[in-house]
Each structure stands twice: as C-alpha cells, then as structure tokens.
Tab-separated table of C-alpha atoms in Angstrom:
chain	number	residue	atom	x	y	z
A	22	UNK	CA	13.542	-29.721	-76.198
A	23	UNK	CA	16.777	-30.053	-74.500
A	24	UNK	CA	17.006	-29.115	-70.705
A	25	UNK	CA	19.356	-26.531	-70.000
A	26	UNK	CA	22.112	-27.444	-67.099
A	27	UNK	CA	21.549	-24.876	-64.845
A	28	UNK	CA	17.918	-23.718	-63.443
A	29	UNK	CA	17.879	-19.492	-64.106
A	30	UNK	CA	17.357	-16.951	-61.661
A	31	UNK	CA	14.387	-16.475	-61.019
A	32	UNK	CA	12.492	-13.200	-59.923
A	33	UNK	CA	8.924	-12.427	-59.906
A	34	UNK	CA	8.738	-8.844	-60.973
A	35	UNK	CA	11.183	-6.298	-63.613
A	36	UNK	CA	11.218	-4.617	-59.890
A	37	UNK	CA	13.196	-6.746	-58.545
A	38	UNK	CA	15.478	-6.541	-61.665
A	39	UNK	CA	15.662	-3.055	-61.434
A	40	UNK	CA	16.477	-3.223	-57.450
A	41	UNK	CA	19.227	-5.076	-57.600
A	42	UNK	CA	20.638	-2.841	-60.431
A	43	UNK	CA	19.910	0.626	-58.788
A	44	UNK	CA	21.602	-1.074	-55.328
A	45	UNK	CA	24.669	-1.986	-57.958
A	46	UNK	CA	24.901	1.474	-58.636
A	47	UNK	CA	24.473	3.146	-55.885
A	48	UNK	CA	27.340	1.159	-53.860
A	49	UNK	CA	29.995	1.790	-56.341
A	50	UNK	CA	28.749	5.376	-56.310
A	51	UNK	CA	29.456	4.982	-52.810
A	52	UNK	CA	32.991	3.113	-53.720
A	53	UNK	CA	34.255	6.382	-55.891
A	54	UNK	CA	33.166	8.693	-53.259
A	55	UNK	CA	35.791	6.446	-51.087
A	56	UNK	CA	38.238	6.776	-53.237
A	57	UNK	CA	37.642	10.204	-54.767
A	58	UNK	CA	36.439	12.625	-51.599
A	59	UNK	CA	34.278	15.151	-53.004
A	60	UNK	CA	35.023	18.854	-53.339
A	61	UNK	CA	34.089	21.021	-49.915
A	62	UNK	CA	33.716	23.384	-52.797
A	63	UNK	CA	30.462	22.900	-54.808
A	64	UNK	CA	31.635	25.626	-57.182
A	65	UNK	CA	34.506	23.825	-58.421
A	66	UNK	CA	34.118	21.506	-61.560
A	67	UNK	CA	34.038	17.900	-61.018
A	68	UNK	CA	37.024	16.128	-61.143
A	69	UNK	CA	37.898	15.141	-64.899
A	70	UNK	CA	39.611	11.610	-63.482
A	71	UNK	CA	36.176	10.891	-61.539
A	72	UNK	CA	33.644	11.017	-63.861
A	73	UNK	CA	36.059	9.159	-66.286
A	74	UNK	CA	36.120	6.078	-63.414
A	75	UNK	CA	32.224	6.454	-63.256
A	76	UNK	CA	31.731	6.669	-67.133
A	77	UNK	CA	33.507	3.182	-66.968
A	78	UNK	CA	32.257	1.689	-63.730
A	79	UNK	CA	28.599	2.384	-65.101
A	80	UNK	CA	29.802	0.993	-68.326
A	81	UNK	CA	31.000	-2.173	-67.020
A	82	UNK	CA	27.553	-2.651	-64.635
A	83	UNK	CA	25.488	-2.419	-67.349
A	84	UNK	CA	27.365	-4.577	-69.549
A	85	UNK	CA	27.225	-7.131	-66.935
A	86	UNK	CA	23.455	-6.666	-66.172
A	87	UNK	CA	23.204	-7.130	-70.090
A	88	UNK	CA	25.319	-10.736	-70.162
A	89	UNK	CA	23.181	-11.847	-67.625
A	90	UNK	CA	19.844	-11.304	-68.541
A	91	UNK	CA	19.741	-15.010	-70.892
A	92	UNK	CA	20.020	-16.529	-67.362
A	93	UNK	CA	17.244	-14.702	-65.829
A	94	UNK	CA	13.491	-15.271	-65.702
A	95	UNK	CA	11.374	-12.998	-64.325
A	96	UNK	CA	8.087	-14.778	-63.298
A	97	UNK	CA	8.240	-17.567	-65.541
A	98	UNK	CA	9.492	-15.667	-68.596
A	99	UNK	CA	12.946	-15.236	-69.760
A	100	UNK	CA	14.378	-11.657	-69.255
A	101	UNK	CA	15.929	-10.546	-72.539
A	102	UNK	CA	12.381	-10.818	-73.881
A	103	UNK	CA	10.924	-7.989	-71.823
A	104	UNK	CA	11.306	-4.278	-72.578
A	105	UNK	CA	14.876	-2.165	-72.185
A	106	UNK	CA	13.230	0.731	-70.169
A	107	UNK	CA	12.334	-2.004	-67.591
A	108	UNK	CA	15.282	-4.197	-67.769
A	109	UNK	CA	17.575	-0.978	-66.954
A	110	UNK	CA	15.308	1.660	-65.482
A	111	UNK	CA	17.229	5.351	-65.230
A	112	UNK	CA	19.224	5.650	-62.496
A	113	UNK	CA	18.274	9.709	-62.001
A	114	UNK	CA	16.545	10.483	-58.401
A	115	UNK	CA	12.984	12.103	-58.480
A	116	UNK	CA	11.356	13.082	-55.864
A	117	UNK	CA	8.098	11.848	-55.532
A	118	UNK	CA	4.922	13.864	-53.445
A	119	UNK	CA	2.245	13.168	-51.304
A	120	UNK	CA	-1.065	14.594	-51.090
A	121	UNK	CA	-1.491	16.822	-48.371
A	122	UNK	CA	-3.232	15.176	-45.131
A	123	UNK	CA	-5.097	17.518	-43.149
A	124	UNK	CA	-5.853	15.186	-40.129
A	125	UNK	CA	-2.183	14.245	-39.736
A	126	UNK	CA	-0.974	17.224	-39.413
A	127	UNK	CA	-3.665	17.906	-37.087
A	128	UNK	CA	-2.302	15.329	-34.767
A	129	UNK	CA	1.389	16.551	-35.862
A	130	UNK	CA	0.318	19.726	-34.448
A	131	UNK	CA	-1.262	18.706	-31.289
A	132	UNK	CA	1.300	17.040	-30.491
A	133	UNK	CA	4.027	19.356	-31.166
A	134	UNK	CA	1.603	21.408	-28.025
A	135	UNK	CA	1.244	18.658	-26.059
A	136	UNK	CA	5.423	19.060	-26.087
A	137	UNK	CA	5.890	22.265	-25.247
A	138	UNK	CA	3.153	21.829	-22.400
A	139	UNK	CA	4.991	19.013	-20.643
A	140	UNK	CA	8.091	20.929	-20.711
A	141	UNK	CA	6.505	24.240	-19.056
A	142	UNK	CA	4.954	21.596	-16.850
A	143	UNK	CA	8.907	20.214	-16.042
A	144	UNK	CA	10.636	23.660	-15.835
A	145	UNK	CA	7.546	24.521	-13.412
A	146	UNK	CA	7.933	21.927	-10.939
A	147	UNK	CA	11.790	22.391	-10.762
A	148	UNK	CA	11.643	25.729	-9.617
A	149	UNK	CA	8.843	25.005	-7.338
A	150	UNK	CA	9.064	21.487	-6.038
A	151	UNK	CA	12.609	21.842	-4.197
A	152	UNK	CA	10.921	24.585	-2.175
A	153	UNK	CA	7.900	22.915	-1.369
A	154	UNK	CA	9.317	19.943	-0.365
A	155	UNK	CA	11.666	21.789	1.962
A	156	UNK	CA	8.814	23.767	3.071
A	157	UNK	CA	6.258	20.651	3.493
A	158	UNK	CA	9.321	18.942	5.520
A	159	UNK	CA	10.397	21.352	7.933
A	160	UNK	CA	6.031	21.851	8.830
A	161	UNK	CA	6.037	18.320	9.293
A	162	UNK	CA	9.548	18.707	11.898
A	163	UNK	CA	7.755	21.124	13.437
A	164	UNK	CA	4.514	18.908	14.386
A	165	UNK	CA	6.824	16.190	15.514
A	166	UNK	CA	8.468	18.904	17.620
A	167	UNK	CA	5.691	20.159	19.147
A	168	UNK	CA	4.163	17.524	19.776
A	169	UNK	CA	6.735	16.634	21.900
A	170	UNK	CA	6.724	19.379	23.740
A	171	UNK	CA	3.205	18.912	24.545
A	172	UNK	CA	3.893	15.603	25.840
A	173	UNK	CA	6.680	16.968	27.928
A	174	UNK	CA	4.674	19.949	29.375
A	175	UNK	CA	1.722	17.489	29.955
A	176	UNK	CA	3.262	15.614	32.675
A	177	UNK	CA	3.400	18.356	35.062
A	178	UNK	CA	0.388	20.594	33.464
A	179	UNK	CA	-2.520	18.798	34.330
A	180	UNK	CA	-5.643	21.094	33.890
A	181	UNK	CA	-8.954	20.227	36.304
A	182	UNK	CA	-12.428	20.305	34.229
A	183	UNK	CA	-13.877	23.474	34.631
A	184	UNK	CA	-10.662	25.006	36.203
A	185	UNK	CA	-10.506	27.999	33.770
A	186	UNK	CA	-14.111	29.224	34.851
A	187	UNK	CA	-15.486	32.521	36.066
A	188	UNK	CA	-16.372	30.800	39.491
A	189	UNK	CA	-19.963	29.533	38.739
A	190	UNK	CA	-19.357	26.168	38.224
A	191	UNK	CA	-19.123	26.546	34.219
A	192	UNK	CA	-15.579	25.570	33.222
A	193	UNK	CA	-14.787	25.940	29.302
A	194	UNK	CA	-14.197	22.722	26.940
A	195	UNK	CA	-10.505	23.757	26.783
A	196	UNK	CA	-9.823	22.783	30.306
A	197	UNK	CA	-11.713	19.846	29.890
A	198	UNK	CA	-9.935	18.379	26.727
A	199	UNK	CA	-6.849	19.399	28.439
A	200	UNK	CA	-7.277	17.509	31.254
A	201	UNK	CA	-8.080	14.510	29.034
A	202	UNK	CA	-5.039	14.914	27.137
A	203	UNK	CA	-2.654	15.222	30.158
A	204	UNK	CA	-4.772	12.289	31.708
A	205	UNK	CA	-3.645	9.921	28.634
A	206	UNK	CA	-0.076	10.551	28.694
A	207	UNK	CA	0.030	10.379	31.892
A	208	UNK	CA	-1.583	6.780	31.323
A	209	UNK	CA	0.758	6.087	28.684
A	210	UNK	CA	3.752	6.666	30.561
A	211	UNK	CA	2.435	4.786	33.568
A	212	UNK	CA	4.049	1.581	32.684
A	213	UNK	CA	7.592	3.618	32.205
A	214	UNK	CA	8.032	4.470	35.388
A	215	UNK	CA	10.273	2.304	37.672
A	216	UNK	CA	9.443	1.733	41.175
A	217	UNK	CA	12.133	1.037	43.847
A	218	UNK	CA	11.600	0.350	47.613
A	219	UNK	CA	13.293	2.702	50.070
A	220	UNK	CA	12.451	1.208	53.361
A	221	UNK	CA	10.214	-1.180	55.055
A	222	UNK	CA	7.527	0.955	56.603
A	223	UNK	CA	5.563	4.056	55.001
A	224	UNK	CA	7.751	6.588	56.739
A	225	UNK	CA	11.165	5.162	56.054
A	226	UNK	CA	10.363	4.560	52.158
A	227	UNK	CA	8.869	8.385	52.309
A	228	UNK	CA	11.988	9.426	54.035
A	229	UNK	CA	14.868	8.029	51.178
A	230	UNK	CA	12.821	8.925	48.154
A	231	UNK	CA	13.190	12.398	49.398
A	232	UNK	CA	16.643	11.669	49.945
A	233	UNK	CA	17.627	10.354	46.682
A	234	UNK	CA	15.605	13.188	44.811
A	235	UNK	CA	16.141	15.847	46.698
A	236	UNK	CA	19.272	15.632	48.867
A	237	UNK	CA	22.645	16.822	46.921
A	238	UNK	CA	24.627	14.848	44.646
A	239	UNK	CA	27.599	14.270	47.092
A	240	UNK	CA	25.173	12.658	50.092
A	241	UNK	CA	23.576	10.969	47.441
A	242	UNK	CA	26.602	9.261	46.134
A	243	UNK	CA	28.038	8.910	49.603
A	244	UNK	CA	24.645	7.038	50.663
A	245	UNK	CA	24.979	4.560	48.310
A	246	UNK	CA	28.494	4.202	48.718
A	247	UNK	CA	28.053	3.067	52.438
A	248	UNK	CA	24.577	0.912	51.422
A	249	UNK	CA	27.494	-1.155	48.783
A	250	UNK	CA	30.128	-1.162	51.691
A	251	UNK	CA	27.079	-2.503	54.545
A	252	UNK	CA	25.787	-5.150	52.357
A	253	UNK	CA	29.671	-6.324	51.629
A	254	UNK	CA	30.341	-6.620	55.163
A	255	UNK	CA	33.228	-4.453	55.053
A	256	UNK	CA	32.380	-1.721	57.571
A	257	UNK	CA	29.763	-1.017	60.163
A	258	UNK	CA	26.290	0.256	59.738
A	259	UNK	CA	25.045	3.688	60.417
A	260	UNK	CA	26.145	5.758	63.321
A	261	UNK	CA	28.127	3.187	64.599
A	262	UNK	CA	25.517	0.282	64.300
A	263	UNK	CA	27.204	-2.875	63.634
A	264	UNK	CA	24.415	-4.737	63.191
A	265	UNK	CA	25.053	-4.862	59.586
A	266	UNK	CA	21.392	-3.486	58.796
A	267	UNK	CA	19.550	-7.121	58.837
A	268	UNK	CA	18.349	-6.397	62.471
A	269	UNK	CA	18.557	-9.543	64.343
A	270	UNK	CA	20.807	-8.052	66.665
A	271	UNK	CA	23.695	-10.639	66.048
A	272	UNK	CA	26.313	-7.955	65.206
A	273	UNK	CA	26.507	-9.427	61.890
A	274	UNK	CA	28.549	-7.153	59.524
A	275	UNK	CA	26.410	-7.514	55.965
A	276	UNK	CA	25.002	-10.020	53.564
A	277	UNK	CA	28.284	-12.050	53.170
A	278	UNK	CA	28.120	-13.135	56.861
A	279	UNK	CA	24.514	-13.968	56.894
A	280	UNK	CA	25.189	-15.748	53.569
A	281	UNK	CA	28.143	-17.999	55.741
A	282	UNK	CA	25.912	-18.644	58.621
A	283	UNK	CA	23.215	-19.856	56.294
A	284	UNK	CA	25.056	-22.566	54.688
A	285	UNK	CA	27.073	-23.556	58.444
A	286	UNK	CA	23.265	-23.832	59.157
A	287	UNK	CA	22.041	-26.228	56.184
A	288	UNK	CA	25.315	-28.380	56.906
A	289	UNK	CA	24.561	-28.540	60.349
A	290	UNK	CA	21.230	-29.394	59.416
A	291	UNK	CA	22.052	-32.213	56.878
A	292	UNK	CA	24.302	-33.936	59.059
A	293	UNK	CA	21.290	-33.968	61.963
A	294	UNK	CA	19.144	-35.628	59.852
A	295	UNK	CA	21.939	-38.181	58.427
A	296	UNK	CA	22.261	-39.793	62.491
C-alpha cells in the first residue's frame, strides 16, 4: 500500500472537528456584523443583502470543511468515514441547565450578608471614627497639658505630710502623696538648675543674688555693665575704688593689667634662672 505524501491532520475526538468549525462560524458571524451593523431596531426585517452574504459565507465554510475532511483523521481513523451529524454539528445555540444546588446558594447567600454587613460596618466607622479620633486626641492634649501644669505648680506648692489635718497629728494621704510628688520634681529638676557665685564670703554672695533677682532691670543691667568695664580695665572700681576689684591694693585697673604684670613676672623670672 502506497504511502501518501503528506501525514493528515490529526485530531483525537469529532469534538475537536466540530470546534474548530463552530469557531469558523462564529468569527465570520462576527466579520458581517463588521461590515453590516445591525439594526438598533429589532422590529425591522433583516437586511435582504445580509443574510444573502451569510447564505454564501456559510456555504463556502462548509464546502471547505467538506474538501478537507480526506485529509483528516480523527483518532486514528479517517474523517469522511464518520457520521455527517458529527462531522458538521448544527450551529443553533441551546441553552443548557444545571440542577439546582442548594448548598451553593447557601454560601451565595451568606455571602451576599456578609456584604452588606461590612459595608454598614464602613459607613459606621466614617461617621464615627473622625469624631472619636478628634475627641480621643484633644483628651490626650489635655493630659499632656495638665500635666504640665502640675509640674509647674509643683515647684512652688510643696505640701508637708499631714499638713491638711484637723490639728491632732492625723494628716490625710492627699497631703502626703502631694508632698511626694512635689518632692520628685523637685529632684528631677535639681540637676537643671545653674549655680553662679556672687561673692566670696556668705554675706556678699547672699547680698548679689538678691540683687540680680530682685533689684530692677536698669541696676541690673547697669551692674553688669560696670563688672564688663572693671574686669577690662577701662574705668575704676566702685565708689571710686581703683583697685580694680582684685584687692591687692596695687591700684591695678582690671584683669588686663594683672594679666601684663603676670607675664613681665614669668620673663623676669626666666631670665633669673638663665644667669
């Protein structure tokens, strides 16, 4: 038996036959839609020219599908040898049914709530949630704030234990965790506190700190203008004094001139020791 050329196409089922002929026919269905728009108007009876161009398009398919089949096997076996019906199956849509599933549409159903739950749940918290945040905010501000203030008030507010009491020695636990309180911050703040000398002895330091906190702003300034100007060397000391405020009595006028003599001094002192 002589060998044929050319190997056929080959398929495994009439399906896929029939697939590739239904997908033949539905694109130039899809082709003559292109070129002939369909009627808005479902009324109106179909164009006479269309259905002509189908009647010959459909014509020419199946003619073609029809040439072909010698060079076709469908699993092993040549395709002109099987049935018509399932060489060219109908081209006419049915609609096909399933049976009804009750627990799908169950779960269809609890689902379709489970949606319309999370969306009350959504338009809930954006008509509340602004607020409370705004509202949770400002109550937090307003601890910060106060607490603050407490700190502030608790530097000079310093409550005794027992100093709230009716005189018999029984003071309440407000005082006392008061007095703890204002005892902390006070201890906390310890280490901010900057501590200047105002003099050499007790009395003289006693007597500027209550000058430079509680004397007025001009003798203030006007202090410290003269300390500047003293320790220059520019003018005399106080009242006249032109000691210069180092008190050895030299009439040195300020730190410049004790600076001078000091180095004269280690010269002098250098050149001693060079004989």
């Amino acid at each position: 038996m002589p060998t044929p050329d050319h190997r056929k196409i080959e398929l495994q089922s009439p399906a896929d036959l029939a697939y590739l002929y239904t997908n033949t026919i539905a694109l130039s269905r899809q082709k003559l839609d292109l070129h002939f728009p369909p009627s808005a108007n479902h009324h109106n009876d179909p164009d006479p020219m269309k259905e002509r161009v189908r009647e010959l398009v459909d014509e020419f398919i199946t003619k073609t599908f029809t040439t072909a089949t010698p060079s076709i096997a469908i699993n092993g076996l040549d395709a002109h040898s099987t049935p018509n019906p399932a060489f060219l199956p109908s081209t006419e849509e049915t609609i096909e049914y399933e049976p009804y599933d009750a627990a799908l549409a169950a779960r269809v159903t609890a689902l379709y709530a489970q949606l319309e739950s999370l969306n009350t749940t959504v338009a809930q918290l954006r008509r509340d949630a602004p607020a409370r945040a705004a509202r949770e905010y400002a109550e937090a501000l307003g601890g910060v704030l106060r607490g603050d203030d407490e700190l502030d008030r608790g530097d000079g507010d310093v409550v005794m234990e027992g100093g709230d009491g009716d005189g018999d020695g029984s003071g309440s636990g407000n005082g006392r965790r008061r007095g703890t309180r204002a005892g902390r911050r006070a201890k906390n703040k310890a280490d901010f506190v900057l501590r200047i000398p105002f003099g050499a002895g007790q009395g003289d330091q006693e007597r500027e700190k209550e000058r430079w906190t509680g004397g007025e702003v001009g003798e203030v300034y006007g202090e410290a203008l003269r300390t500047l100007v003293r320790l220059q060397g520019e003018a005399g000391g106080v009242d006249g004094d032109v000691d210069g405020g180092d008190g050895d009595g030299d009439g040195a006028r300020g730190l410049a001139t004790t600076v001078g003599k000091v180095e004269r001094a280690r010269r002098a002192a250098e050149v001693v020791e060079g004989l």
